[in-house]
Short mmCIF file of C-alpha atoms in Angstrom, two decimals:
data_model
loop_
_atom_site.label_atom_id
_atom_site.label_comp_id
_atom_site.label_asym_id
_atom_site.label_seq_id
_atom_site.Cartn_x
_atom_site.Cartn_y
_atom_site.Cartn_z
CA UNK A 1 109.41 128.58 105.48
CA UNK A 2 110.60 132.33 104.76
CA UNK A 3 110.69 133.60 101.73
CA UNK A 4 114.52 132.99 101.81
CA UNK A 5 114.24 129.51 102.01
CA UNK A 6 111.94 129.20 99.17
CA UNK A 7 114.11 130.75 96.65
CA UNK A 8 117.00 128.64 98.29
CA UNK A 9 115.16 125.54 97.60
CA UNK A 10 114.12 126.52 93.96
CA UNK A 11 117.81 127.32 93.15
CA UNK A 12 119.03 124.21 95.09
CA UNK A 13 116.47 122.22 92.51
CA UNK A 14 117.53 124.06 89.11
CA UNK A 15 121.35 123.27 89.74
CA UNK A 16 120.75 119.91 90.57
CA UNK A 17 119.03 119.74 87.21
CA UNK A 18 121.66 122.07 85.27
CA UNK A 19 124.19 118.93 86.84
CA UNK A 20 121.97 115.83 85.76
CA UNK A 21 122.34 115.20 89.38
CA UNK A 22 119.67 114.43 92.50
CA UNK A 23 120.51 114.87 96.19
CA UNK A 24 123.15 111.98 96.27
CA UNK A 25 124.00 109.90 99.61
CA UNK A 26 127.63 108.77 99.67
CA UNK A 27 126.82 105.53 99.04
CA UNK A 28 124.17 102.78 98.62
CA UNK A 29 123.22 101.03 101.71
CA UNK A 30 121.75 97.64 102.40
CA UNK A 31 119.32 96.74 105.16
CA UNK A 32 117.92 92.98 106.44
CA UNK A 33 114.02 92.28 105.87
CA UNK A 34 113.79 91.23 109.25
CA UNK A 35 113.13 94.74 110.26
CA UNK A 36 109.92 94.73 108.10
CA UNK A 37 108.71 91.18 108.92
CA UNK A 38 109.29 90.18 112.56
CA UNK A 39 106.71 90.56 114.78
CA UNK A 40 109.69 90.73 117.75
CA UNK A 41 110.64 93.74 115.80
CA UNK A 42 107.93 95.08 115.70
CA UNK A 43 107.28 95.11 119.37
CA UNK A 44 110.13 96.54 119.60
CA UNK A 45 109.67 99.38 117.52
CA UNK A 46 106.48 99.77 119.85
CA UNK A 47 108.90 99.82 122.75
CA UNK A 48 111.55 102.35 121.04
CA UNK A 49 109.86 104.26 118.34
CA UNK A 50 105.74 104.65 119.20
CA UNK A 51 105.60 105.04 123.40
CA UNK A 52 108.73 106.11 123.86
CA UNK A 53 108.66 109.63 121.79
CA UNK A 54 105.60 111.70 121.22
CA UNK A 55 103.71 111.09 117.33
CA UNK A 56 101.74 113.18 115.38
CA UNK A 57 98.24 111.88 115.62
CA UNK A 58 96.56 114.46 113.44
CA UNK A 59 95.99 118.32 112.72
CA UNK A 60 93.62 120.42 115.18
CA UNK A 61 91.56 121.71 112.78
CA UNK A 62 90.00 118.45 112.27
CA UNK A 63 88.28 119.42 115.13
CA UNK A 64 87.68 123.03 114.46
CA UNK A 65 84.79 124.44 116.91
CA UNK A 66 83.84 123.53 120.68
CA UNK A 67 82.38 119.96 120.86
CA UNK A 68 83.78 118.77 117.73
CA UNK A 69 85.65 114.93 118.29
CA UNK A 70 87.19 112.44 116.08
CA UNK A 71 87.45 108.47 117.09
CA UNK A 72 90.80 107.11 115.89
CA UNK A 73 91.91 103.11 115.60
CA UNK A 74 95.35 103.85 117.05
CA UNK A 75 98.40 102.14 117.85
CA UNK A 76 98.95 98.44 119.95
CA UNK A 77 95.19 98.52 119.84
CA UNK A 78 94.23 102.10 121.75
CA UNK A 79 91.41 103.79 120.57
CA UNK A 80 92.10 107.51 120.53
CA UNK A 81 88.99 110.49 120.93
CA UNK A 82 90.46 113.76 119.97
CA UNK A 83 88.26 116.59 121.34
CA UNK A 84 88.51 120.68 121.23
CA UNK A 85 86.63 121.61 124.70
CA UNK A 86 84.53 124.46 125.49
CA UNK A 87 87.72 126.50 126.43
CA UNK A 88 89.25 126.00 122.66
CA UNK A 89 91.83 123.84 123.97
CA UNK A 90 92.06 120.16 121.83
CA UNK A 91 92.75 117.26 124.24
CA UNK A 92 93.41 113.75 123.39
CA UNK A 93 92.22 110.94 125.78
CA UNK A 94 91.75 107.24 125.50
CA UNK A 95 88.51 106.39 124.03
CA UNK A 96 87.20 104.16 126.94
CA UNK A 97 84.51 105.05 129.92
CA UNK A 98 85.61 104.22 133.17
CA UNK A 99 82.75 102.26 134.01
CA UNK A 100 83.21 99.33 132.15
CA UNK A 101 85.46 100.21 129.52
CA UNK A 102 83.57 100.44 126.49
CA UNK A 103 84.23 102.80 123.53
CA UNK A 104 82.35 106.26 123.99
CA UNK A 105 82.38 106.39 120.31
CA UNK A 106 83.01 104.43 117.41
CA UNK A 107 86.58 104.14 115.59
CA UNK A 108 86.22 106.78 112.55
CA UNK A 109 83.20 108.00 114.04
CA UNK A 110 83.27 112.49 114.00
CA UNK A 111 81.08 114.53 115.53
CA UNK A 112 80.15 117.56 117.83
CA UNK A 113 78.60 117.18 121.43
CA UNK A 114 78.42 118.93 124.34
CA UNK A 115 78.38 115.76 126.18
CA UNK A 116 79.79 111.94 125.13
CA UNK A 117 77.50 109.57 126.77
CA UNK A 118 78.68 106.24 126.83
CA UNK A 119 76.25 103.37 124.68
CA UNK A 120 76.29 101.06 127.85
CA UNK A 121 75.25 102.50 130.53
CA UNK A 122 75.32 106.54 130.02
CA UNK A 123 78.22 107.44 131.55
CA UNK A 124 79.05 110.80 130.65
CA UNK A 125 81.75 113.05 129.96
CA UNK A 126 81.74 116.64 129.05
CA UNK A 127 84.26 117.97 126.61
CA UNK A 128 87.22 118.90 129.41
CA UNK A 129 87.02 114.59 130.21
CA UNK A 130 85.39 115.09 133.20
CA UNK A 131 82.68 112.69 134.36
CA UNK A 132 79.16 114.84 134.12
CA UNK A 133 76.75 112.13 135.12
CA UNK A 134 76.01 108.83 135.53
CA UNK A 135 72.84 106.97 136.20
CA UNK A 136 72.00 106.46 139.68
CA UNK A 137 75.81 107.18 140.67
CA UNK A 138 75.81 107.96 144.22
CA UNK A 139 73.68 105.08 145.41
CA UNK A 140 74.98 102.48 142.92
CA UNK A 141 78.86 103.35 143.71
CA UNK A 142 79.40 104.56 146.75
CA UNK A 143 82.65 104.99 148.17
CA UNK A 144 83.76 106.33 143.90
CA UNK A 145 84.80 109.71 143.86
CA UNK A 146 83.64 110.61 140.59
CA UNK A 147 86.27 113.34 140.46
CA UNK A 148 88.89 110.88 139.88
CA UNK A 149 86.44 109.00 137.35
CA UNK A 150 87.51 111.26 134.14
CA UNK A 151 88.65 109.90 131.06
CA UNK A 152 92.10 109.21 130.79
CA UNK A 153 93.78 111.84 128.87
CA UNK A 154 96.93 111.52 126.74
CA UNK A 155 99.97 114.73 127.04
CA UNK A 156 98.99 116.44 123.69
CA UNK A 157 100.46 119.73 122.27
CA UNK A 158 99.36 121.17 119.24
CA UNK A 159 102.44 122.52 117.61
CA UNK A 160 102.02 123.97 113.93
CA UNK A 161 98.53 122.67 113.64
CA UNK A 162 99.34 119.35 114.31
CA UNK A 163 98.42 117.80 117.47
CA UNK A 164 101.18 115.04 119.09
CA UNK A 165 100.59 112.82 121.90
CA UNK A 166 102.97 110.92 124.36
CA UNK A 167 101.65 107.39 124.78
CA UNK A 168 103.58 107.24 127.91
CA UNK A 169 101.29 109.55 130.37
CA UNK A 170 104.35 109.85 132.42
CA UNK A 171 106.12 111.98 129.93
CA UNK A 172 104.94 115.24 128.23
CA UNK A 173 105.36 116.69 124.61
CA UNK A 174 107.95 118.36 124.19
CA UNK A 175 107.26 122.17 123.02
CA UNK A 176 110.17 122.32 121.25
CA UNK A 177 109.99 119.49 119.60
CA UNK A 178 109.89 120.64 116.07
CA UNK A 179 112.95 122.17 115.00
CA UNK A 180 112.41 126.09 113.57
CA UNK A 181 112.46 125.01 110.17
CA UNK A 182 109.92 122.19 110.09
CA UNK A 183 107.47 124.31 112.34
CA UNK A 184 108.39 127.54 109.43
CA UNK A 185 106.94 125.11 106.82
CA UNK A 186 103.78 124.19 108.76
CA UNK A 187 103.21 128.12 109.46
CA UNK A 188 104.14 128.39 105.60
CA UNK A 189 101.41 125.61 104.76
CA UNK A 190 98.56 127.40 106.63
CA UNK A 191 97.85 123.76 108.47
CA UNK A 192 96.18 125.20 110.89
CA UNK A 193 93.85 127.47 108.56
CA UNK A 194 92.68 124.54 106.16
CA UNK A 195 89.36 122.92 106.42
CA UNK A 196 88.37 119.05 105.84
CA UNK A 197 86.98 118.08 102.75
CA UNK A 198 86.52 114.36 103.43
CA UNK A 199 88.54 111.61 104.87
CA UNK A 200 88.92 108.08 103.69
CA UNK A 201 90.33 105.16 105.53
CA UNK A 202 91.28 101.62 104.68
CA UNK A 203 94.31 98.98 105.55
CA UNK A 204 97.12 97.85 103.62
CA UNK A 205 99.08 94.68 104.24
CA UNK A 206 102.12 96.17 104.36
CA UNK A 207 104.91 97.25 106.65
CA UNK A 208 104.54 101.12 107.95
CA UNK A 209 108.29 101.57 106.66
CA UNK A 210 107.67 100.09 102.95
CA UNK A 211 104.46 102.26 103.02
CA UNK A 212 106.47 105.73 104.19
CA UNK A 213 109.53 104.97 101.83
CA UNK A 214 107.33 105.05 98.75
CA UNK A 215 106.49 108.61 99.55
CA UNK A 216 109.89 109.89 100.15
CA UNK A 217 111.72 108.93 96.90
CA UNK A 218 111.75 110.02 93.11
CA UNK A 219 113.35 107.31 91.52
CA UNK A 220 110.43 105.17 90.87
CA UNK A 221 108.17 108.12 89.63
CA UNK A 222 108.62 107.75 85.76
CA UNK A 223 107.99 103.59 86.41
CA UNK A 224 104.67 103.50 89.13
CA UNK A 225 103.54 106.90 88.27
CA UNK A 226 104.03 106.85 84.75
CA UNK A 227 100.26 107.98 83.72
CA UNK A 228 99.92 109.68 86.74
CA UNK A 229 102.80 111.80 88.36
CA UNK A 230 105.74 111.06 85.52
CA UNK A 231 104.10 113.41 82.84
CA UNK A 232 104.29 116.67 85.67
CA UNK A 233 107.57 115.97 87.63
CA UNK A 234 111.17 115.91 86.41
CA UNK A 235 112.22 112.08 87.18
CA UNK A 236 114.30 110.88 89.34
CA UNK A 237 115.22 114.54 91.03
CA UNK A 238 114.28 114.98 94.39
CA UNK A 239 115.66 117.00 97.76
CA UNK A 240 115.26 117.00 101.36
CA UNK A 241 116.30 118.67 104.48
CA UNK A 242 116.18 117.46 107.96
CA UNK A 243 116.88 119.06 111.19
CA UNK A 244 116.80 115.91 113.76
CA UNK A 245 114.22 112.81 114.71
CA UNK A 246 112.15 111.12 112.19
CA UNK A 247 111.14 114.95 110.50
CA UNK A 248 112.01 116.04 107.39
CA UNK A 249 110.82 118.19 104.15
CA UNK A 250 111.26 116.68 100.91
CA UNK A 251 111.04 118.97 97.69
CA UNK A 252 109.80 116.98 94.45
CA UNK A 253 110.30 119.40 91.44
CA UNK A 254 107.43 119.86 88.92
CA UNK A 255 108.04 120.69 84.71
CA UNK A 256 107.23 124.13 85.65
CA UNK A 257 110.31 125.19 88.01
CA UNK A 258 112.22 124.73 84.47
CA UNK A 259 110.44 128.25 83.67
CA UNK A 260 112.11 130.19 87.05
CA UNK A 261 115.33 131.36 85.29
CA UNK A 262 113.19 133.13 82.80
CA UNK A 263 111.05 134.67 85.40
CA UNK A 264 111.69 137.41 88.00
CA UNK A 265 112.57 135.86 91.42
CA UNK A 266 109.28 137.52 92.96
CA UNK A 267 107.31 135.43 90.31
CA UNK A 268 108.92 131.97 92.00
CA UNK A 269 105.81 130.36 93.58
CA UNK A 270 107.60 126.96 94.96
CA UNK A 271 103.61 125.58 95.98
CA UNK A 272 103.28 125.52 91.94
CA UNK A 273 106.48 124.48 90.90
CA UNK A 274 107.07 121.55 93.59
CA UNK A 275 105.26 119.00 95.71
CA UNK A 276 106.26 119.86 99.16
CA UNK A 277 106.42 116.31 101.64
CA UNK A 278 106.76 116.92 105.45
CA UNK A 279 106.98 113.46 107.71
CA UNK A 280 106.07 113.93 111.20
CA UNK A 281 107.25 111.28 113.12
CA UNK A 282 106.23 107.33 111.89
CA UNK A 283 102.76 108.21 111.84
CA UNK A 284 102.14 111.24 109.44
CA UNK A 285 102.56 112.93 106.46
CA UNK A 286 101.57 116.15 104.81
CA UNK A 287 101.86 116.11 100.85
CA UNK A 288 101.31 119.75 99.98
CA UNK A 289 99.93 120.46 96.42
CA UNK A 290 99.06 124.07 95.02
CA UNK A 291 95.64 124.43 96.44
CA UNK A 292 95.18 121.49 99.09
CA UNK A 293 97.40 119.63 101.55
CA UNK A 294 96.82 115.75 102.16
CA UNK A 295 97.55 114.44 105.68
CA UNK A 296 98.25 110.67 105.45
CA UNK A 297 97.96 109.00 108.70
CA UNK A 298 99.30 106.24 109.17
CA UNK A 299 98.78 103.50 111.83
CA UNK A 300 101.35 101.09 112.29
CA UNK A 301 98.76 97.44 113.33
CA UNK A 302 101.02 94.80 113.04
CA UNK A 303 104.57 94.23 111.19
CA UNK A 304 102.38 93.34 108.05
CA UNK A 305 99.78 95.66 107.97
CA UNK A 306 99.37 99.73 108.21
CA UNK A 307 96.14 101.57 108.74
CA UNK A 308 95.76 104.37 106.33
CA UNK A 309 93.87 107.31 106.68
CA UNK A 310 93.95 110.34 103.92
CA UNK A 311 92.81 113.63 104.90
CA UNK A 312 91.99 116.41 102.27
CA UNK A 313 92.81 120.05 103.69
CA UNK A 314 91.47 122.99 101.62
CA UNK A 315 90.65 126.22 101.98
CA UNK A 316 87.50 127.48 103.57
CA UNK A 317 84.75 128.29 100.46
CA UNK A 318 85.78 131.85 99.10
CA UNK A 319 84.11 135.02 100.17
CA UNK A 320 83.27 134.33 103.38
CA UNK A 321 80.61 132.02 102.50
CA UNK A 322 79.24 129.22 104.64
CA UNK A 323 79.59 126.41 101.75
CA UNK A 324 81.85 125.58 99.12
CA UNK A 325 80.60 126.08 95.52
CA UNK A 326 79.59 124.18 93.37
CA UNK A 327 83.45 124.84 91.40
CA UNK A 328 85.11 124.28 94.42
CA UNK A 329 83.56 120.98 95.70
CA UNK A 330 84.53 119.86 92.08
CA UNK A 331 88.06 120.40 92.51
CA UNK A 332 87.97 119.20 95.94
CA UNK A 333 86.44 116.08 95.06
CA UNK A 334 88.93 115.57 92.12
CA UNK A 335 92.01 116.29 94.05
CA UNK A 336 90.64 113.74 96.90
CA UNK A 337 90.30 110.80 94.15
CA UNK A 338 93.60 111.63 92.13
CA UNK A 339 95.41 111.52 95.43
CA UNK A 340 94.03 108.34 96.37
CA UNK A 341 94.77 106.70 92.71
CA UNK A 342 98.26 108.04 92.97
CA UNK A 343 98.81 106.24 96.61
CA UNK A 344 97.38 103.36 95.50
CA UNK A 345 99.60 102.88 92.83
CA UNK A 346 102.44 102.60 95.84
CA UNK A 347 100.33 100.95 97.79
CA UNK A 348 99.78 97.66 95.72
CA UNK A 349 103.59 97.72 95.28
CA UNK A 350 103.94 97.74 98.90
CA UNK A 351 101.63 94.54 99.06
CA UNK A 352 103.47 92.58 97.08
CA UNK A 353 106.78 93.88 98.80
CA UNK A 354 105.51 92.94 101.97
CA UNK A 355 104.35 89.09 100.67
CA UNK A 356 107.31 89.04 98.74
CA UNK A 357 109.77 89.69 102.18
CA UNK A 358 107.57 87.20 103.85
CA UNK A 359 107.96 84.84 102.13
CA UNK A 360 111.36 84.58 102.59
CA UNK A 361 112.30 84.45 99.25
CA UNK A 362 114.50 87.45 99.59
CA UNK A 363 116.49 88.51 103.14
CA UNK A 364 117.71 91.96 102.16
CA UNK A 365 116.49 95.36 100.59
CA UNK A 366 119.04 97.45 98.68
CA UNK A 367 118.73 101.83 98.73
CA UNK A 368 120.21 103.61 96.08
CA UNK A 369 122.62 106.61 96.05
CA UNK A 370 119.61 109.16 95.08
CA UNK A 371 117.09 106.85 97.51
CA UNK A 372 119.07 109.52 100.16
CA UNK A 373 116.31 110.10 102.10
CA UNK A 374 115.36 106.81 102.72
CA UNK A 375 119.21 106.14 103.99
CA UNK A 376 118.71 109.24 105.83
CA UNK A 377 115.26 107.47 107.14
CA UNK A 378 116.96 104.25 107.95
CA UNK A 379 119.82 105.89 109.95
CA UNK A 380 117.61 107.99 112.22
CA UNK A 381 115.19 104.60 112.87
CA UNK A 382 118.37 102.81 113.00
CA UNK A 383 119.51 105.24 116.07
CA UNK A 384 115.88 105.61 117.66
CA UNK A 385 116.08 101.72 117.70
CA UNK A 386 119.64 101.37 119.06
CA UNK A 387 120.54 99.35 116.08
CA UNK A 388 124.50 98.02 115.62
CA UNK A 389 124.38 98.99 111.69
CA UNK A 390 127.71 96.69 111.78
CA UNK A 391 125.71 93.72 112.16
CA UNK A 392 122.29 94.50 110.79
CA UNK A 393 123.07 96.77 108.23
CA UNK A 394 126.05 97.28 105.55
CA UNK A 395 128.02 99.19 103.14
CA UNK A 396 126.71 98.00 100.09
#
């Protein structure tokens, strides 16, 4: 994001407000709860949406140095090991050793090795995926060519600090897959300066969509958020841009922009007068604050249930030293709770959404004029999908 598009943005925000207006769609839409219920459609959505385009599976410097890995619970059951090699480069391959396909590592489990041994038997694999050793290899399995014994690696780009992955090993990520725009905002982040504070993972029995449309909408701030968020943010005033797939930036307007007129345009600092909200495919989110960005991944299990995992980015500890102070781990730690009470406030909403759907009380969902984004969501799912909105979805 240039410096152009930041005062854009601002100035987009204050007339909205000078109107009593949001970012309208030109209508409200209407949607069936089938799509957040059925387990059909949620295969699927596997089918369309999760092997057939590449996802964001995380940012690369959650593996910052040579040797450093991360185990992650993935989707349709895979177990994911993302590893930066000796040669800098991060790779992501399947968490299994070819002997006998058992996990090398734990799900969650982070780490640095020169070598992943595998708990069975000892397989093991250096940080490029190639087989290093095994016990007893060449008499116990002759006629193996241990070159072709490697683990099985995933196409992976890192594009902006984020690292995507094609399911399907017979495609390849794209490296223009993020329009100039969205990658501008992750350059304009810093993503791939930021250090992890701490993670923190758990699942919610709810739908992936339910779960990613609470984040991308203003209208229920001054209700759900009404101790938390309502006091900073101006209501039900939100905007967002997209510039194709399921990406987008979403602007959510603090008390504070209200001060810009009154201030010289070189003084507009949009990190402290807005939450900034970038989705990256179905399976992450960055929610960028003034001093931290939280990546929310989010693993799609079953059509009732969604693995989350939040991820605090900060700054490295100022001055060049090794370890944050004793100031700085305070804020860290403060920001990483008041993040998590904020999602869970959406989060047991999107429980009882999800029971409520299944139990088939209800058979529709309704979005409202200024719930654009999550039209704008729907439409772009709805064409990812191949979905006949004539029959599935209506004018409302």
């Amino acid at each position: 994001m240039n410096r152009t598009t930041e005062i854009r943005l601002i100035k987009h925000v204050l007339e909205l407000k000078a109107r009593g207006e949001t970012q309208y769609h030109e209508s409200s839409r209407t949607h069936s709860t089938e799509r957040y219920i059925s387990p059909d459609w949620f295969q699927r959505e596997n089918e369309k949406i999760f092997r057939d385009q590449p996802l964001a599976v995380g940012a690369a410097t959650e593996v910052p140095n040579p040797g450093d890995y991360l185990a992650l619970e993935w989707l349709d059951g895979v177990s994911l090991l993302m590893v930066r090699g000796e040669d800098n480069q991060v790779r992501v391959f399947a968490n299994v050793c070819r002997h006998r396909n058992a996990r090398l590592v734990a799900n969650g489990e982070s780490g640095c090795k020169k070598r992943l041994a595998c708990p069975y038997h000892a397989w093991t694999y250096d940080t490029e995926g190639n087989l290093a050793g095994a016990p007893d290899f060449e008499r116990g399995f002759a006629g193996l060519d241990k070159e072709r014994l490697g683990l099985i690696e995933f196409p992976s780009r890192v594009i902006g600090g984020i690292v995507f992955i094609h399911l399907d090993r017979t495609q390849q990520v794209p490296e223009d897959l993020l329009a100039e725009e969205m990658l501008s905002g992750l350059q304009y982040l810093q993503i791939a300066k930021l250090q992890v504070y701490k993670r923190r993972s758990y699942v919610i029995n709810a739908n992936w969509k339910v779960l990613l449309e609470g984040g991308i909408e203003a209208y229920h701030f001054n209700v759900a958020h009404k101790n938390t968020l309502a006091p900073f943010f101006l209501g039900n005033l939100s905007t967002w841009e997209s510039w194709g797939g399921l990406y987008m930036r979403m602007i959510l307007p603090k008390k504070p922009i209200l001060e810009a007129p009154e201030l010289p345009e070189e003084a507009w600092d949009l990190r402290k007068m807005a939450n900034i909200i970038y989705t990256l495919s179905p399976t992450a989110l960055l929610l960028a604050q003034p001093d931290n960005v939280s990546l929310l991944r989010m693993v799609p299990l079953s059509a009732g249930a969604t693995r989350i995992e939040e991820v605090l980015l900060v700054d490295g500890p100022k001055d060049g030293r090794a370890e944050w102070s004793a100031d700085e781990l305070t804020l860290h730690e403060t920001n990483h709770n008041l993040v998590n009470r904020i999602l869970m406030e959406d989060w047991v909403l999107g429980e009882t959404i999800q029971a409520n759907m299944q139990s088939g009380v209800v058979n529709e969902i309704h979005f409202g004029r200024f719930e654009s984004a999550l039209t704008w969501l729907h439409d772009e799912y709805g064409r990812v999908m191949g979905i006949n909105h004539g029959t599935i979805a209506r004018q409302a």
